[in-house]
Coordinates of C-alpha atoms and ligand atoms in Angstrom, one line a residue:
M1 CA 11.4 109.4 267.6
R2 CA 8.1 109.1 269.0
V3 CA 7.2 109.2 273.1
I4 CA 4.2 108.5 275.0
V5 CA 3.8 109.0 278.0
I6 CA 1.5 107.7 280.7
G7 CA 0.3 109.8 282.8
A8 CA -0.4 113.7 283.0
G9 CA 0.9 114.5 286.4
L10 CA 3.9 116.5 287.4
G11 CA 6.4 114.4 285.9
G12 CA 4.4 113.6 282.9
L13 CA 3.4 116.7 281.7
T14 CA 7.1 118.9 282.5
L15 CA 8.4 115.5 280.0
A16 CA 6.2 116.4 277.4
H17 CA 6.5 120.3 277.5
G18 CA 10.3 119.2 277.2
L19 CA 9.7 117.1 274.3
R20 CA 8.0 119.1 272.4
R21 CA 10.0 122.0 272.4
A22 CA 12.8 119.9 271.6
G23 CA 11.5 118.7 268.8
I24 CA 10.4 115.4 269.3
E25 CA 6.9 114.0 268.7
V26 CA 5.2 113.3 271.8
A27 CA 1.1 111.7 273.4
V28 CA 0.3 111.8 276.9
Y29 CA -2.6 109.3 278.1
E30 CA -4.3 110.4 281.3
R31 CA -6.8 108.1 282.9
D32 CA -8.9 111.3 284.3
G33 CA -10.7 113.8 282.8
V34 CA -9.7 117.5 282.7
L35 CA -10.4 118.1 286.2
G36 CA -8.9 115.2 287.7
R37 CA -9.1 114.7 290.9
P38 CA -7.8 116.1 294.1
Q39 CA -4.6 115.9 294.4
G40 CA -3.6 118.1 297.5
V41 CA -3.5 121.7 298.0
S42 CA -0.1 123.2 298.1
L43 CA 3.4 121.8 297.1
H44 CA 7.2 122.7 298.6
V45 CA 9.0 123.4 295.1
D46 CA 12.5 123.3 295.6
D47 CA 15.6 124.0 293.4
R48 CA 15.5 120.9 291.7
G49 CA 11.9 120.8 290.7
I50 CA 12.8 124.9 289.8
A51 CA 15.5 123.7 287.7
A52 CA 13.5 121.3 286.2
L53 CA 10.5 123.6 285.0
R54 CA 13.0 126.3 283.6
E55 CA 14.4 123.4 281.2
C56 CA 11.2 121.9 279.7
L57 CA 8.5 124.6 279.9
P58 CA 8.3 127.5 277.5
P59 CA 9.6 130.8 279.1
A60 CA 6.1 132.2 279.7
H61 CA 5.4 129.3 281.6
V62 CA 8.3 129.5 283.5
A63 CA 7.5 133.0 284.5
M64 CA 3.6 132.0 285.3
V65 CA 4.7 129.4 288.0
E66 CA 7.5 132.0 289.7
A67 CA 5.5 134.7 289.9
T68 CA 2.8 132.9 291.6
L69 CA 5.2 131.2 293.9
G70 CA 5.0 132.0 297.9
G71 CA 7.7 133.7 299.6
A72 CA 11.3 132.0 300.6
R73 CA 11.6 129.1 302.5
E74 CA 14.3 128.6 304.6
Q75 CA 13.5 126.9 308.0
T76 CA 10.9 124.5 309.2
L77 CA 9.3 125.8 312.7
T78 CA 8.1 123.7 315.5
L79 CA 4.9 125.5 317.1
S80 CA 3.4 124.4 320.7
D81 CA 1.1 126.0 323.0
V82 CA 3.1 128.5 325.6
E83 CA 0.3 129.6 328.0
G84 CA -2.8 129.1 325.8
E85 CA -0.7 130.9 323.2
L86 CA 0.8 129.3 319.9
A87 CA 5.3 129.9 319.8
V88 CA 7.4 128.7 317.9
V89 CA 9.7 126.9 320.3
A90 CA 11.9 125.7 317.9
A91 CA 13.6 126.3 314.3
R92 CA 15.4 123.7 311.8
S93 CA 17.1 125.0 308.9
S94 CA 16.1 123.4 305.7
D95 CA 19.3 122.2 304.3
G96 CA 18.4 118.9 302.5
M97 CA 20.3 116.7 305.1
S98 CA 18.9 113.3 306.6
G99 CA 15.7 113.7 305.1
R100 CA 15.1 117.7 305.6
A101 CA 13.2 119.7 303.1
R102 CA 15.6 121.7 300.9
P103 CA 14.8 125.7 300.7
G104 CA 12.5 126.4 298.4
R105 CA 9.2 127.9 298.2
Q106 CA 4.9 127.2 298.2
A107 CA 3.0 126.4 294.9
H108 CA -0.3 126.2 294.8
R109 CA -0.8 122.4 293.4
P110 CA -3.9 122.6 291.2
L111 CA -2.9 126.0 289.5
L112 CA 0.6 124.5 288.4
R113 CA -1.1 121.4 287.2
A114 CA -3.1 123.8 285.3
V115 CA -0.1 125.5 283.8
L116 CA 1.6 122.7 282.8
L117 CA -1.8 121.9 280.9
T118 CA -1.9 124.8 279.1
G119 CA -0.6 124.9 275.6
L120 CA -0.4 120.8 275.2
D121 CA -4.2 120.7 274.1
D122 CA -2.9 118.2 271.4
V123 CA -1.0 116.3 273.1
V124 CA -2.6 115.2 276.4
R125 CA -5.8 112.4 276.0
F126 CA -7.9 112.3 278.7
G127 CA -9.9 109.4 279.9
A128 CA -7.9 107.4 278.7
E129 CA -6.4 104.7 281.1
F130 CA -3.4 102.8 280.2
R131 CA -3.9 98.9 280.4
R132 CA -0.8 97.2 279.0
F133 CA 2.0 97.1 276.2
E134 CA 3.7 94.9 274.0
W135 CA 6.8 94.5 272.3
R136 CA 7.2 94.5 268.4
A137 CA 9.3 93.0 266.2
D138 CA 10.6 96.3 265.1
G139 CA 11.8 97.3 269.1
R140 CA 8.8 99.7 268.8
V141 CA 6.4 99.4 271.8
R142 CA 2.6 99.2 271.6
A143 CA 0.2 100.6 274.3
F144 CA -3.2 99.6 275.1
F145 CA -6.2 101.6 276.6
A146 CA -8.8 100.3 278.5
D147 CA -11.9 102.1 276.2
G148 CA -10.0 100.1 272.7
R149 CA -7.6 102.8 271.6
T150 CA -3.9 101.4 270.6
D151 CA -0.9 103.9 270.2
T152 CA 2.4 102.8 268.8
A153 CA 6.0 104.6 269.7
D154 CA 10.1 104.3 270.2
V155 CA 9.5 104.5 273.8
L156 CA 7.1 104.5 276.4
V157 CA 7.3 106.2 279.6
G158 CA 5.5 105.1 283.1
A159 CA 4.9 108.7 284.2
D160 CA 1.6 107.2 285.8
G161 CA 1.9 107.6 289.8
V162 CA 2.0 105.5 293.1
G163 CA -0.6 102.9 291.1
S164 CA 1.6 102.7 288.2
A165 CA 0.3 100.1 285.6
V166 CA 3.6 100.0 282.9
R167 CA 5.7 99.7 286.1
R168 CA 2.9 96.5 287.3
Q169 CA 3.5 94.9 284.0
Y170 CA 7.2 96.0 283.4
L171 CA 8.6 95.6 286.8
P172 CA 6.2 92.9 288.3
D173 CA 8.9 92.6 291.8
V174 CA 8.0 96.4 293.0
R175 CA 5.8 96.1 295.4
V176 CA 4.4 99.1 296.7
A177 CA 3.7 99.3 300.8
D178 CA 0.4 100.9 302.3
T179 CA 1.9 102.3 305.6
G180 CA -1.8 102.9 306.4
R181 CA -1.1 106.7 306.9
R182 CA -3.2 109.3 305.2
V183 CA -2.7 112.9 305.7
M184 CA -6.1 115.1 305.2
M185 CA -4.9 118.6 303.6
G186 CA -7.0 121.3 303.3
A187 CA -6.5 125.1 303.0
T188 CA -8.3 128.2 304.9
P189 CA -8.3 131.7 303.4
L190 CA -5.9 133.6 305.0
G191 CA -8.7 136.6 305.3
V192 CA -10.7 134.3 307.8
V193 CA -8.0 133.1 310.1
A194 CA -6.0 136.6 309.8
G195 CA -7.1 137.0 313.3
L196 CA -5.3 134.0 314.8
G197 CA -2.1 135.7 315.0
L198 CA -0.4 132.9 312.8
P199 CA 0.1 133.7 309.8
G200 CA 2.5 136.7 311.4
L201 CA 4.0 133.9 313.7
I202 CA 5.4 131.8 311.0
G203 CA 6.1 134.0 308.2
D204 CA 6.6 132.1 304.5
D205 CA 8.2 129.4 306.4
P206 CA 6.4 125.4 306.8
A207 CA 5.5 125.1 310.5
V208 CA 4.1 121.7 312.9
A209 CA 2.4 122.7 315.3
R210 CA 2.6 119.7 318.4
V211 CA -0.3 120.7 320.7
G212 CA -1.0 118.0 323.6
G213 CA -1.4 114.6 321.0
T214 CA -1.6 116.4 317.9
T215 CA 0.5 116.9 315.2
M216 CA -0.8 119.2 312.2
A217 CA 1.5 121.0 309.5
L218 CA 0.7 124.2 308.2
G219 CA 2.1 126.7 305.4
V220 CA 0.9 130.2 304.4
L221 CA 0.6 131.0 301.1
R222 CA 0.7 134.3 300.0
F223 CA 0.8 134.4 296.3
G224 CA 4.0 136.4 294.9
C225 CA 1.8 138.3 292.2
R226 CA -1.9 137.4 292.6
P227 CA -2.7 134.7 289.8
V228 CA -5.4 136.6 288.3
V229 CA -2.6 139.6 287.5
A230 CA 0.2 136.4 286.3
R231 CA -2.0 135.4 284.5
E232 CA -3.1 138.3 282.0
K233 CA 0.6 139.4 281.9
W234 CA 2.8 136.7 281.7
L235 CA 0.2 133.1 280.5
P236 CA -3.2 134.5 278.9
A237 CA -3.3 131.5 277.3
L238 CA -4.4 129.6 280.6
G239 CA -7.9 129.2 281.3
S240 CA -9.2 131.8 284.1
H241 CA -10.6 129.1 286.0
A242 CA -7.3 128.1 287.1
V243 CA -6.9 131.7 288.6
A244 CA -10.5 132.7 289.7
E245 CA -11.5 132.8 293.2
I246 CA -8.1 132.0 294.4
E247 CA -6.7 134.0 297.6
D248 CA -3.3 133.6 299.9
Y249 CA -4.1 130.7 302.4
V250 CA -2.9 128.8 305.0
M251 CA -2.3 124.9 303.8
W252 CA -2.9 122.5 306.7
A253 CA -2.3 118.6 306.9
L254 CA -3.3 116.3 309.7
P255 CA -1.9 112.9 309.9
V256 CA -4.7 110.7 310.2
T257 CA -4.9 106.8 310.0
K258 CA -7.1 105.1 307.4
E259 CA -9.7 103.8 310.3
R260 CA -10.3 107.6 311.7
L261 CA -11.0 108.9 308.2
G262 CA -14.2 111.0 308.3
S263 CA -14.6 114.7 306.8
P264 CA -12.5 117.4 308.3
A265 CA -14.7 118.3 311.4
E266 CA -15.4 114.8 312.4
V267 CA -11.4 113.6 312.2
W268 CA -10.8 116.8 314.3
R269 CA -13.1 115.9 317.0
Q270 CA -10.9 112.7 317.1
A271 CA -7.8 115.3 317.5
D272 CA -6.5 114.9 321.1
E273 CA -6.8 118.6 323.0
P274 CA -7.5 120.3 320.1
H275 CA -5.8 124.1 320.7
P276 CA -8.4 126.9 319.3
A277 CA -6.5 128.3 316.6
L278 CA -5.9 125.2 315.1
R279 CA -9.5 124.1 315.6
S280 CA -10.5 127.6 313.9
I281 CA -8.4 126.3 310.4
V282 CA -9.6 123.2 310.3
A283 CA -13.4 124.8 310.5
E284 CA -13.0 127.3 308.3
T285 CA -11.4 125.1 305.5
R286 CA -12.3 125.0 301.9
Q287 CA -14.4 121.4 301.6
D288 CA -14.0 122.0 297.8
V289 CA -10.2 121.1 297.5
T290 CA -9.6 119.4 300.6
A291 CA -8.0 115.8 299.7
V292 CA -6.9 112.7 301.7
L293 CA -3.7 111.3 300.4
R294 CA -2.2 107.8 300.8
I295 CA 1.6 107.9 302.2
G296 CA 3.3 104.7 300.5
V297 CA 6.7 103.5 300.5
I298 CA 8.2 101.6 297.8
P299 CA 11.9 99.7 298.4
P300 CA 15.0 100.8 296.6
M301 CA 15.0 98.3 293.3
P302 CA 18.3 97.2 291.6
A303 CA 19.0 97.9 288.4
W304 CA 16.9 96.2 285.7
P305 CA 18.0 95.1 281.9
V306 CA 17.3 98.4 279.6
T307 CA 14.4 98.3 277.2
P308 CA 12.4 101.4 275.4
V309 CA 10.2 101.1 278.4
T310 CA 11.0 103.1 281.8
V311 CA 10.0 105.1 284.2
L312 CA 10.1 108.1 286.0
G313 CA 8.6 109.8 289.5
D314 CA 5.9 108.2 291.9
A315 CA 5.6 105.4 289.5
I316 CA 9.9 104.1 291.0
H317 CA 10.1 106.0 294.1
L318 CA 8.0 107.8 296.6
A319 CA 8.7 110.6 298.7
P320 CA 5.8 112.4 300.2
G321 CA 7.4 115.8 301.2
F322 CA 9.2 116.3 298.3
G323 CA 8.2 113.3 295.4
G324 CA 6.9 116.2 293.1
N325 CA 10.6 117.8 293.1
L326 CA 11.6 114.4 292.3
A327 CA 9.8 113.9 289.3
M328 CA 10.1 117.1 287.7
R329 CA 14.0 116.4 287.9
D330 CA 13.4 112.8 286.3
A331 CA 11.7 114.5 283.5
N332 CA 14.3 116.8 283.5
R333 CA 16.9 114.2 283.0
L334 CA 14.8 111.6 280.6
R335 CA 14.0 114.9 278.2
E336 CA 17.8 115.4 278.3
A337 CA 18.5 111.7 277.7
L338 CA 15.9 111.2 274.7
V339 CA 16.8 114.7 272.7
E340 CA 20.5 112.8 273.1
A341 CA 19.4 109.9 270.9
D342 CA 16.9 111.8 269.0
R343 CA 20.2 113.8 267.7
G344 CA 22.1 110.7 267.1
R345 CA 24.7 111.6 269.5
L346 CA 23.7 107.9 271.8
D347 CA 22.2 104.6 270.8
L348 CA 18.3 104.9 272.4
L349 CA 19.0 102.3 275.3
D350 CA 22.8 103.7 276.2
A351 CA 20.7 106.6 277.2
I352 CA 18.1 105.9 278.8
G353 CA 20.5 103.4 280.7
A354 CA 22.3 105.8 281.6
Y355 CA 18.9 108.0 282.7
E356 CA 17.5 105.1 285.1
D357 CA 21.4 104.8 286.5
T358 CA 21.3 108.6 287.9
M359 CA 17.2 108.3 288.4
R360 CA 17.7 105.1 291.4
R361 CA 21.5 107.0 292.2
D362 CA 19.3 110.0 292.9
S363 CA 16.1 109.2 294.1
F364 CA 15.5 105.7 296.6
P365 CA 15.7 106.7 299.9
T366 CA 19.1 106.2 301.3
S367 CA 20.5 108.6 298.6
S368 CA 18.1 111.3 298.3
A369 CA 18.5 111.5 302.3
K370 CA 22.4 112.4 301.4
A371 CA 20.7 115.3 299.5
S372 CA 21.4 114.6 296.0
A373 CA 21.8 117.5 293.4
Ligands
FAD401 C1 0.5 114.6 302.1 C2 1.5 114.7 300.4 C3 2.0 115.8 300.7 C4 3.1 115.7 299.4 N1 3.9 117.3 299.3 C5 5.0 117.3 298.7 C6 5.3 118.7 298.3 O1 5.4 119.3 299.4 N2 6.4 118.8 297.7 C7 6.6 117.6 296.6 O2 7.6 118.0 295.3 N3 5.9 116.4 296.6 C8 4.7 116.3 297.7 N4 4.6 114.8 297.5 C9 4.8 114.1 296.8 C10 4.0 114.2 295.3 O3 3.0 114.7 295.1 C11 4.3 113.4 294.1 O4 5.1 113.2 294.3 C12 4.2 113.8 293.1 O5 2.8 114.2 292.4 C13 4.6 112.6 291.8 O6 4.7 113.0 290.5 P1 4.1 111.9 289.6 O7 4.7 112.6 288.1 O8 5.2 110.9 289.7 O9 2.9 111.6 289.8 P2 1.4 112.0 289.7 O10 1.6 113.3 290.1 O11 0.9 111.1 290.9 O12 0.9 111.7 288.4 C14 0.3 110.4 288.0 C15 -0.9 110.9 286.7 O13 -1.1 109.2 286.0 C16 -2.4 109.4 286.0 N5 -2.8 107.7 286.2 C17 -2.2 106.7 286.9 N6 -2.8 105.6 286.3 C18 -3.0 105.5 285.1 C19 -3.4 104.4 284.1 N7 -3.0 103.4 284.7 N8 -3.4 105.7 282.6 C20 -3.4 106.9 282.5 N9 -3.1 107.7 283.4 C21 -2.9 107.3 284.6 C22 -2.5 109.4 287.5 O14 -3.8 109.9 286.9 C23 -1.9 110.9 287.9 O15 -2.5 112.2 287.0 C24 3.5 114.9 298.4 C25 2.6 113.8 298.6 C26 1.8 113.6 299.5 C27 1.0 112.3 299.3

């Protein structure tokens, strides 16, 4: 069996590792260059994401990821201004119910992606923008790329994120709604803000500060093991640039509307009654990792006819707080299905159909709110 994956994001790369380890030929086509574009600073990784990584990645990659996660996050704190000081005024357990986060740990997103890319040099083709596909008479699928390249395989997987070109052609009725909301995300070195008391106040838990009219999400990432040390121990093949100059930091995220975009300083000037500690965090942010991310919505889709083209992750369902975990879980489930077909234990279309049924059931908002496993 040969599989083409469009998109070298969290889901596409997890799938590529899983298929390769199962001896299935896979090629990943990625629109961006090797460095990619800023995709956010950190990621709350829960049991779904970790389980998928353990199933799909080589053991040394898993060890590298796990060694560099932050501490356990069991609850989400609410911070407010109490007589001029930031204080914890509420704590909500992370139980995964009603859209709440599940327990997990914080990962440095660029590092996770670099680990996922390690060892896939011969699999990932960068600068290859997918344009369209065609069915062939023999049941296989041919993919066409912007630079004139084509490739043919038994299965085509759209892991190409919210703007998925695979989904646009394959499921043209799916509409992605832009909510108009944006989140500006940045990272401020812990050493710079240690004197503010905030890192001690929130520990490893995610926190939401509500001060005056401003709402800001915060999370302290204290690497379990310094990435540079973990690389040496677990994954020397990981490029040294991926671990250079990474230090513990405070991740901050500020909701903004598309009308109120600008540099962090400009956005912050428009914030209502900013607290001095929050202002310092934004003022000292690392400009190079600051990113503005778009919040979209995809309404749940009824089942579609099964073919050798399928989709995973943000290409078909969106969940800004945990969509990466869902993308990695999809990747693992699709890997399982394709391995069953490759070994002749299931018909290919039955395997893809079973994957899609489970994916739809567990990943669209109404069912994910019930915290499916
Ligand atoms: C503000 C914010 C915070 C978030 N926080 C979290 C969190 O804490 N935890 C969590 O689990 N999730 C979080 N998410 C969600 C998470 O970022 C996504 O769900 C996740 O990245 C989806 O992975 P994916 O592999 O489906 O797509 P992506 O990671 O988006 O990867 C898609 C890839 O496809 C490539 N591509 C696109 N079009 C083409 C094309 N035509 N040809 C070739 N390649 C193409 C892209 O360049 C990209 O590399 C957050 C999202 C937002 C907006």
